[in-house]
Coordinates of C-alpha atoms in Angstrom, one line a residue:
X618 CA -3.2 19.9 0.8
X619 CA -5.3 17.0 1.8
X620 CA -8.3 15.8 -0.2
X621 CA -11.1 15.7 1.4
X622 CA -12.3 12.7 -0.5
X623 CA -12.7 9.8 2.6
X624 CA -13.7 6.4 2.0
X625 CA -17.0 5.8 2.4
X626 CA -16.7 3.3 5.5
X627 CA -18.6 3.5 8.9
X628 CA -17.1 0.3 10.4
X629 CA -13.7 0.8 11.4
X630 CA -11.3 -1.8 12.0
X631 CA -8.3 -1.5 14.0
X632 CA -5.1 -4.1 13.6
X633 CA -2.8 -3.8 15.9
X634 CA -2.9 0.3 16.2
X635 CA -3.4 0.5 12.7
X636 CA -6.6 1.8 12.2
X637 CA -8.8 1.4 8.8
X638 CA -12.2 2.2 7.8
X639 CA -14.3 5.0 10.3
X640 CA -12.8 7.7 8.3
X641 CA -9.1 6.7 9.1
X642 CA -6.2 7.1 6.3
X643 CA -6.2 5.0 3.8
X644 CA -3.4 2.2 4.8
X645 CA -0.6 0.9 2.7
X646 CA 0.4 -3.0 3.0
X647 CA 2.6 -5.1 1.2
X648 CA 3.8 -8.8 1.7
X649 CA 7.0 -10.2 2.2
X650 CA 8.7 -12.5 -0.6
X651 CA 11.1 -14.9 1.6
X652 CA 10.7 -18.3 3.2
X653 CA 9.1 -17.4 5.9
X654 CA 10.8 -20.4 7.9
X655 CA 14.1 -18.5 7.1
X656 CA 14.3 -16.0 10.3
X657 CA 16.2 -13.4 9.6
X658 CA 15.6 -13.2 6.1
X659 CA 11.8 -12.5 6.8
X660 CA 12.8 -10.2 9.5
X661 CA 15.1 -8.3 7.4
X662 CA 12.2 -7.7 5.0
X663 CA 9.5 -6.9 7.1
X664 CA 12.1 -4.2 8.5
X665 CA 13.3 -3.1 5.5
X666 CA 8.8 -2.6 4.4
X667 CA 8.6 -1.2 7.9
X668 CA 11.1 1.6 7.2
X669 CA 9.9 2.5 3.6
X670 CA 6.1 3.3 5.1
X671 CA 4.2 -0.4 4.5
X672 CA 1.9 -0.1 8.0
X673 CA 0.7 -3.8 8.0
X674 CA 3.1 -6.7 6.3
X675 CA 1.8 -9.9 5.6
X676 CA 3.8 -13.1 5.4
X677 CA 2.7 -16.3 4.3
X678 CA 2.3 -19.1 6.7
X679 CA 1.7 -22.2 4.2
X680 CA 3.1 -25.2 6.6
X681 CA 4.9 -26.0 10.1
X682 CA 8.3 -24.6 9.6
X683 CA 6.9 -21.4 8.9
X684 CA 4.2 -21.0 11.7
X685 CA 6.6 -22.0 14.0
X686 CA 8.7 -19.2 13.3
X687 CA 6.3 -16.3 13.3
X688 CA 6.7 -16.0 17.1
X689 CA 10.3 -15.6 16.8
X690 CA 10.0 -12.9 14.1
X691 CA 7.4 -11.4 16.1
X692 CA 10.1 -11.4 18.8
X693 CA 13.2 -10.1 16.7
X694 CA 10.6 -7.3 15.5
X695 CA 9.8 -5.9 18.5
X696 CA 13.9 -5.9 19.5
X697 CA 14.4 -3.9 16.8
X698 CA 11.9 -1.4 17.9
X699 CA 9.7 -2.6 14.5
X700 CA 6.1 -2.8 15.8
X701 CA 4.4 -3.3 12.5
X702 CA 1.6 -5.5 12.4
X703 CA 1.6 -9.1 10.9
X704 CA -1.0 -10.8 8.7
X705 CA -0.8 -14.7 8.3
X706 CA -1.7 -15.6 4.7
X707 CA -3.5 -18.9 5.0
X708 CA -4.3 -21.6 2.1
X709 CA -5.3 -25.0 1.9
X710 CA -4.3 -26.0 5.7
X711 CA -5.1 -22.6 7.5
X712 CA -7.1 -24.4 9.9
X713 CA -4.6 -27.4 10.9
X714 CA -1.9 -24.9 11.2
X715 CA -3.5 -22.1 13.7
X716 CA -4.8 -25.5 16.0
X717 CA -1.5 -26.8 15.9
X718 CA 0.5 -23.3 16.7
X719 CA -1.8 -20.9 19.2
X720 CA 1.2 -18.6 19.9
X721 CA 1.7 -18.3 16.4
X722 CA -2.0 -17.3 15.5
X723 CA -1.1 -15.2 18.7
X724 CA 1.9 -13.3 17.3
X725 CA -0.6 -12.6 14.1
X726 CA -2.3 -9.5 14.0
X727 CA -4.5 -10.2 11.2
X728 CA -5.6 -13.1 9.4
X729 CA -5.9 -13.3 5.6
X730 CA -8.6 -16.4 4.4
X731 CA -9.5 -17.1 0.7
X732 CA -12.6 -18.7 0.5
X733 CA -11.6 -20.7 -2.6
X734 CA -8.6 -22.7 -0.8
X735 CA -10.2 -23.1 2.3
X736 CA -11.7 -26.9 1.2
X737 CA -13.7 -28.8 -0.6
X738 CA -17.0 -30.4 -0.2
X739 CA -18.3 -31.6 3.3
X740 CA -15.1 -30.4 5.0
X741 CA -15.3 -27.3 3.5
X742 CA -17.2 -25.2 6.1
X743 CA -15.7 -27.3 9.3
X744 CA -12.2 -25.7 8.3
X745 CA -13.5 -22.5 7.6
X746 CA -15.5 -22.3 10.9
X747 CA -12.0 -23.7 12.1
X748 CA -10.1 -20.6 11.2
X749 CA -13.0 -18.5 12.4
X750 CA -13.7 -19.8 15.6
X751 CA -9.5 -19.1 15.9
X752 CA -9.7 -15.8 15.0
X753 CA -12.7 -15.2 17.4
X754 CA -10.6 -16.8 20.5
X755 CA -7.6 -14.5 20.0
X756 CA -9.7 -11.7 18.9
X757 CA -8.1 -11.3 15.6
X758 CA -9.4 -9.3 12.6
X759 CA -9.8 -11.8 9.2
X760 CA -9.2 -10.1 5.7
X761 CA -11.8 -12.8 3.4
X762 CA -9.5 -12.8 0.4
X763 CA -11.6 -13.2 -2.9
X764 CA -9.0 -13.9 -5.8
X765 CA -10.8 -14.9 -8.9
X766 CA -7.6 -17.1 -9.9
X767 CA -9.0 -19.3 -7.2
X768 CA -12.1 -19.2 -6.5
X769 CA -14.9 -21.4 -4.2
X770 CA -15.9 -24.3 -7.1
X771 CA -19.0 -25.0 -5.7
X772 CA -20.1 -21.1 -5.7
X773 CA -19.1 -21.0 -9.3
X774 CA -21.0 -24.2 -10.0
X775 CA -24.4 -22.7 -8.3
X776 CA -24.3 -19.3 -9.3
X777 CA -23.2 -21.2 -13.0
X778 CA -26.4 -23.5 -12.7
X779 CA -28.8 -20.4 -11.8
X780 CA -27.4 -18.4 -14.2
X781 CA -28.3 -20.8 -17.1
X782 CA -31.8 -20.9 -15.8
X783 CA -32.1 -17.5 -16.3
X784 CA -34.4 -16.0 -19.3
X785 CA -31.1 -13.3 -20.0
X786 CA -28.4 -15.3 -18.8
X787 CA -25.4 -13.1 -17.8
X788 CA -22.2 -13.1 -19.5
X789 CA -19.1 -14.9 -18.4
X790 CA -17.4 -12.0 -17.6
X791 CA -20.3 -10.3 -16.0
X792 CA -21.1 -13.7 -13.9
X793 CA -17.7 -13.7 -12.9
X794 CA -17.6 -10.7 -11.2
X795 CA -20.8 -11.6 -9.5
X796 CA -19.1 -14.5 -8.1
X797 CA -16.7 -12.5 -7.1
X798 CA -18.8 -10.4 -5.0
X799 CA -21.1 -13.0 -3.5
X800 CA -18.3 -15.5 -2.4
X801 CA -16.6 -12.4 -0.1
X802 CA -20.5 -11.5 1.3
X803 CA -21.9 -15.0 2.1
X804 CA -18.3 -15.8 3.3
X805 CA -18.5 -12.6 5.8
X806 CA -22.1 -13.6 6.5
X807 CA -20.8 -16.8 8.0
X808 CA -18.3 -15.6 9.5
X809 CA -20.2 -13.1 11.5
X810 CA -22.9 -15.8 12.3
X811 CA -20.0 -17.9 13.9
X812 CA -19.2 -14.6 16.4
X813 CA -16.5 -12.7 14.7
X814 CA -17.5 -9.6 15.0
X815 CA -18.1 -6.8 11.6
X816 CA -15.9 -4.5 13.0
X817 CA -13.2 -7.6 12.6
X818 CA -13.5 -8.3 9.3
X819 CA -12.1 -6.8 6.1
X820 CA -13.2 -7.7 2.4
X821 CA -11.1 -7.9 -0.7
X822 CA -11.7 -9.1 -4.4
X823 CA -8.8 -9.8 -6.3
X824 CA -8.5 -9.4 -9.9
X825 CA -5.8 -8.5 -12.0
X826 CA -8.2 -6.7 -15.0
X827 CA -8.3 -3.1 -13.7
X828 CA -12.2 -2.7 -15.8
X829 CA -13.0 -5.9 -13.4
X830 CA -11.8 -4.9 -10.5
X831 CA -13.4 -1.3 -10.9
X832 CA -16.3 -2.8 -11.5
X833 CA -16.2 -5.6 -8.8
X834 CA -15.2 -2.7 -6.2
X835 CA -17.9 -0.4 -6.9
X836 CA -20.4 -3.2 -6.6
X837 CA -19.0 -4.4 -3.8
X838 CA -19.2 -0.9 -1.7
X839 CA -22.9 -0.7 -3.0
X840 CA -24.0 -4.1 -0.8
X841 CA -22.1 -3.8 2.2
X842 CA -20.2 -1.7 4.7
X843 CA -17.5 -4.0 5.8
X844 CA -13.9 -2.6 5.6
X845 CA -12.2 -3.0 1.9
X846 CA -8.5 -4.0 0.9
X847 CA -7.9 -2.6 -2.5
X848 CA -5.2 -4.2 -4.8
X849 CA -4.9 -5.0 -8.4
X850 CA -3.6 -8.9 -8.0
X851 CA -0.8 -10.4 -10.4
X852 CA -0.5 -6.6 -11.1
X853 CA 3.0 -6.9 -13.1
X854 CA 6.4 -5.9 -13.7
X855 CA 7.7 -2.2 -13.8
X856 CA 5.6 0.7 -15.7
X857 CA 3.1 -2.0 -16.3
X858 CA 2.1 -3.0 -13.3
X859 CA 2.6 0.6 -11.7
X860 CA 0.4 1.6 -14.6
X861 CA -1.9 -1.0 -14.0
X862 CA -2.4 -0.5 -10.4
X863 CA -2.5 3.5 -10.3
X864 CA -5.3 3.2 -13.3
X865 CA -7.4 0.9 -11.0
X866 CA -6.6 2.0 -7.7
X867 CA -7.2 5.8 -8.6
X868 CA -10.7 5.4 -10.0
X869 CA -11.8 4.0 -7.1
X870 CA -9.9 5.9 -4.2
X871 CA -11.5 9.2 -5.8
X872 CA -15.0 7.7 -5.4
X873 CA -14.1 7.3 -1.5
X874 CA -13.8 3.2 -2.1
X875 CA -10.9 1.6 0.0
X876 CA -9.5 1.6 3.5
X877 CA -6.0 0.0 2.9
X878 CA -3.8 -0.8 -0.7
X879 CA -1.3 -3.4 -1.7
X880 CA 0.6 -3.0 -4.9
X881 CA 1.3 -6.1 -6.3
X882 CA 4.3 -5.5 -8.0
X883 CA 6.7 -8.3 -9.5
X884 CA 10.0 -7.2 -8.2
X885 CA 12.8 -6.4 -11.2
X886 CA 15.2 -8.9 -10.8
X887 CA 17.6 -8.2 -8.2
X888 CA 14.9 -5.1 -7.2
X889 CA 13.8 -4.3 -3.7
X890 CA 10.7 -5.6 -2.9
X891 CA 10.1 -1.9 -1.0
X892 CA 9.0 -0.5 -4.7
X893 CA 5.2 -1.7 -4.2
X894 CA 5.3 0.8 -0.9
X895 CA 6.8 3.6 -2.6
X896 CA 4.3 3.3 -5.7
X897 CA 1.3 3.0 -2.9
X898 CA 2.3 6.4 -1.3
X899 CA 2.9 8.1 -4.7
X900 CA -0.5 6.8 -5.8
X901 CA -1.9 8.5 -2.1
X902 CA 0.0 12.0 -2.4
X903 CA -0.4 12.4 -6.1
X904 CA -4.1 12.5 -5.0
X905 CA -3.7 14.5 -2.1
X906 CA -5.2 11.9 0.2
X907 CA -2.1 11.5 2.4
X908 CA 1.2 12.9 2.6
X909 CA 4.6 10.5 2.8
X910 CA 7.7 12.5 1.9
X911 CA 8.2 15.9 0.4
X912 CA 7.2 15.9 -3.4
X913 CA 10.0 16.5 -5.9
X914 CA 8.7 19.0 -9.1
X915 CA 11.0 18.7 -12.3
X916 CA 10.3 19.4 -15.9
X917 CA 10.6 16.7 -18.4
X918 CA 13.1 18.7 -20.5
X919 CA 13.5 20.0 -23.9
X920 CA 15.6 21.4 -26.6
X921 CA 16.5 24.8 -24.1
X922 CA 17.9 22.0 -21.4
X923 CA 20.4 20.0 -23.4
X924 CA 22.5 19.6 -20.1
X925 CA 21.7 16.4 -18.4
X926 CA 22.7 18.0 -15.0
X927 CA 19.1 19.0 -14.0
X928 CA 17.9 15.6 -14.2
X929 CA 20.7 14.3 -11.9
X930 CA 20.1 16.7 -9.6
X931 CA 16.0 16.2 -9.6
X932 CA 16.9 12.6 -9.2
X933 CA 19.8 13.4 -6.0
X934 CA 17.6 15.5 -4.1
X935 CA 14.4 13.3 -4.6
X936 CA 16.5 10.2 -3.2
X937 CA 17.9 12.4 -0.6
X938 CA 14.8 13.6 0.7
X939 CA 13.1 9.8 0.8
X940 CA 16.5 8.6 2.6
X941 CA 15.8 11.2 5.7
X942 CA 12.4 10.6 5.6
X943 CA 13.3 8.1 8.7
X944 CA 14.7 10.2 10.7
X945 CA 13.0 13.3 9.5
X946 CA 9.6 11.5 10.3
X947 CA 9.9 12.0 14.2
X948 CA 12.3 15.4 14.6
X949 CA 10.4 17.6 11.7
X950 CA 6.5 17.1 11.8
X951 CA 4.9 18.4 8.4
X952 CA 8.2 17.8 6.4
X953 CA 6.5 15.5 4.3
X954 CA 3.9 18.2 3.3
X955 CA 7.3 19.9 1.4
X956 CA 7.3 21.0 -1.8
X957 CA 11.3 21.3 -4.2
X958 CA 11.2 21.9 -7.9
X959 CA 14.0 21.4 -9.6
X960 CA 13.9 22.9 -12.8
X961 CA 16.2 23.0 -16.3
X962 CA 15.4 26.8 -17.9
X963 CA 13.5 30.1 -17.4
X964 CA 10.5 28.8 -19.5
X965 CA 8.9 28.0 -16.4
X966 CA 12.2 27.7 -14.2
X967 CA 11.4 30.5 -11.9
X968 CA 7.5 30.2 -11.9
X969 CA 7.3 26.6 -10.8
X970 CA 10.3 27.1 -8.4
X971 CA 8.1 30.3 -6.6
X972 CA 4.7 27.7 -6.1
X973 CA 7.0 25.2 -4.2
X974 CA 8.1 26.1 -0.6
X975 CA 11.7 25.5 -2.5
X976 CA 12.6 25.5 -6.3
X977 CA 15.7 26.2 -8.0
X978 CA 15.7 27.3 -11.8
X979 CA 18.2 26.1 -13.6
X980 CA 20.4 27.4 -17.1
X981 CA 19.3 26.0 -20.0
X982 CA 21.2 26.1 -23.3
X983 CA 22.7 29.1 -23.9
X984 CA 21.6 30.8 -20.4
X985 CA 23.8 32.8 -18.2
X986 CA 25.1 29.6 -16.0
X987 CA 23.8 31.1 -12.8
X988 CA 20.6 29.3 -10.6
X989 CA 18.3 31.6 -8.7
X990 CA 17.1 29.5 -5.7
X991 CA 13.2 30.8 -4.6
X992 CA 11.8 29.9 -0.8
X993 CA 8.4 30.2 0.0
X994 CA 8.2 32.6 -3.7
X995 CA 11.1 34.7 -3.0
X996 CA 14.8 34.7 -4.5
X997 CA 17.1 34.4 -1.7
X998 CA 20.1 33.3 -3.3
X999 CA 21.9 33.0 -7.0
X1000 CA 24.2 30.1 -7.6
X1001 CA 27.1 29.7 -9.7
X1002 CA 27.1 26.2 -11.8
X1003 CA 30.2 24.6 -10.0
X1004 CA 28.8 23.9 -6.9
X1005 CA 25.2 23.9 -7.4
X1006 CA 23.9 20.5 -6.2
X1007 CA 26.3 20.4 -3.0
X1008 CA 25.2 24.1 -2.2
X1009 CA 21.5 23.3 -3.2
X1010 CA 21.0 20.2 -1.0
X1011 CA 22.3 22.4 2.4
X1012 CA 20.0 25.0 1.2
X1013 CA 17.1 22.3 2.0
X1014 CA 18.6 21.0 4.8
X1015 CA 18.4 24.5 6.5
X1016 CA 15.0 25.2 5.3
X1017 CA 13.8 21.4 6.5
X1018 CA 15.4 23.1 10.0
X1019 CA 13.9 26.0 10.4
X1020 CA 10.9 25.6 9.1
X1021 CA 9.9 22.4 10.7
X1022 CA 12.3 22.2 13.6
X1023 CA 10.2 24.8 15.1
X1024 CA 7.0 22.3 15.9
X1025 CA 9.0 19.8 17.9

């Protein structure tokens, strides 16, 4: 079931036919890790995203060779029937870059700015109003990008300078986050009083504390109404940064704060970079605010489940089931809505297996070697050990079939 927690946003914001914000799903994004100059590579990537659930990608476009190619990627997208939306990431030379290659700020969906690598001094606001006055020509939406490992010097200087003025001067951490916020609201301010237009513009401040970015989040939905990207920056490697990100992420999804997530993952070596989508839509169904591919129930195990064979099976049928997610996608609407337990003894065997729309309840030690296999909380079938996982996976395959091959 879907919660009906909603984020909080009025302004929606469409990119591409992704829509966030106005009570729309909450959006998953992630960002490519190749040169973007390099074609296919990119393209490969972006597919590869594209096919595990990322609805918006973002690539970086950091000098020539790479914002000439993003028409050609946009190209070899489309040929491959891949219409995800692209977002430029832009730093230092943003503005130089989208004047220099129209059809490449064109091919862009979405723009990403930081406000703290935009310029410095006098020149400063000309670039910004640069990349502005861009986005207003080709009527693009512009994600203001706070990251507090770079942020605007001459913001932290002022709000620094009043701060000290102050009869109870803020702390560092608390001045910090106040920067934070300010930097992505006077930036939005400007960019609106140049002509972009509200319902174009997205807000995000990065940090990679999940107490500060809680905290920097909740202040941030307080002051404004403009659509918010969610994303715990730098987050990590493995259970630390998935840790990290769900701890952050979760607090602030529940309160109805966010209209799209990244996870921020640093890939394992050698790892697929598609990890950070499947941790965003685990993070969404866990909470029951959307639903991505059926959910896999298994126990953790215990002295009655000596056998290892349960936990290879839990881990078959769950890659299984994300594999034809794909294809399953367009021919069985509601599949993803799917409950399987896979379970190693009768402790709970049969009872968890009879709350899922499938379940099968393994032997443990010293249990007749049998599996009882429940649909929608009835036994419809015993199976004997030898063939259990080849016999249990057409068991789903039938059920995915009748039960949801019925709605095309």
């Amino acid at each position: 079931m879907i919660s009906d927690v909603l984020s909080r946003r009025t302004q929606a914001v469409a990119v591409g036919d992704v829509v966030m914000g106005g009570g729309a799903p909450v959006v998953i994004q992630s960002m490519t890790n190749t040169d973007t100059a390099d074609v296919e590579a990119t393209v490969r990537q972006i597919h590869e995203l594209a096919q595990a659930g990322s609805e918006l990608v973002r690539i970086t476009v950091n000098n020539d060779a790479a914002a000439a190619a993003v028409v050609r990627i946009r190209e070899k997208l489309d040929q491959l029937g891949c219409a995800v939306p692209l977002i430029g990431d832009f730093h230092f030379n943003g503005h130089k870059l989208l004047a220099t290659y129209p059809e490449c700020a064109q091919a862009l969906a979405k723009f990403r700015i930081n406000p703290g690598n935009v310029g410095k001094g006098d020149t400063r606001d000309e670039k910004f109003a640069a990349m502005i006055e861009a986005a207003c020509r080709y009527d693009k939406v512009v994600r203001i990008g706070v990251n507090w490992g770079s942020m605007d010097q001459a913001l932290v200087v002022r709000l620094m300078d009043e701060n000290a003025k102050r009869a109870a001067p803020k702390s560092n951490e608390a001045l910090t986050r106040e920067i934070m916020v300010i930097s992505a609201l006077e930036s939005a301010a400007k960019a609106e009083k140049l002509g972009l237009p509200k319902e174009n513009i997205v807000l995000s401040c990065k940090m990679s504390g999940v107490q500060d970015l809680i905290a920097v989040y909740q202040e941030l939905d307080r002051r404004c109404d403009y659509a918010l990207h969610l994303g715990l920056t730098e987050a990590g490697m493995g259970s630390k940064g998935i840790v990290a990100s769900t701890a952050a992420l979760s607090v602030l999804l529940q309160q109805g704060i966010g209209d799209t997530i990244r996870i921020s993952l640093t890939p394992e070596p050698g790892g697929s970079r598609t990890q950070e989508v499947v941790v965003a839509q685990e993070i969404l169904q866990s909470m029951g605010l959307r639903s991505f591919t059926p959910q896999v129930v298994a126990c953790p195990g215990c002295g009655r489940t000596s056998s290892t064979f349960f936990q290879q099976l839990a881990q078959d049928i769950q890659s299984y089931l994300r594999e034809q997610m794909p294809i399953w996608r367009a021919r069985y609407p509601g599949v993803e809505e799917m409950s399987v337990a896979v379970m190693g003894c009768v402790v709970n065997g049969p009872g968890e297996s009879k709350h899922a729309n499938i379940g099968i309840s393994l032997p443990g030690t010293g249990e007749i070697p049998v599996a009882p296999v429940y649909e929608d909380g009835e036994k419809t079938v015993t199976l004997k050990v030898d063939m259990i996982a080849q016999e249990f996976q057409a068991i789903v395959e039938r059920y995915v079939e009748s039960h949801y091959g019925k709605k095309q």
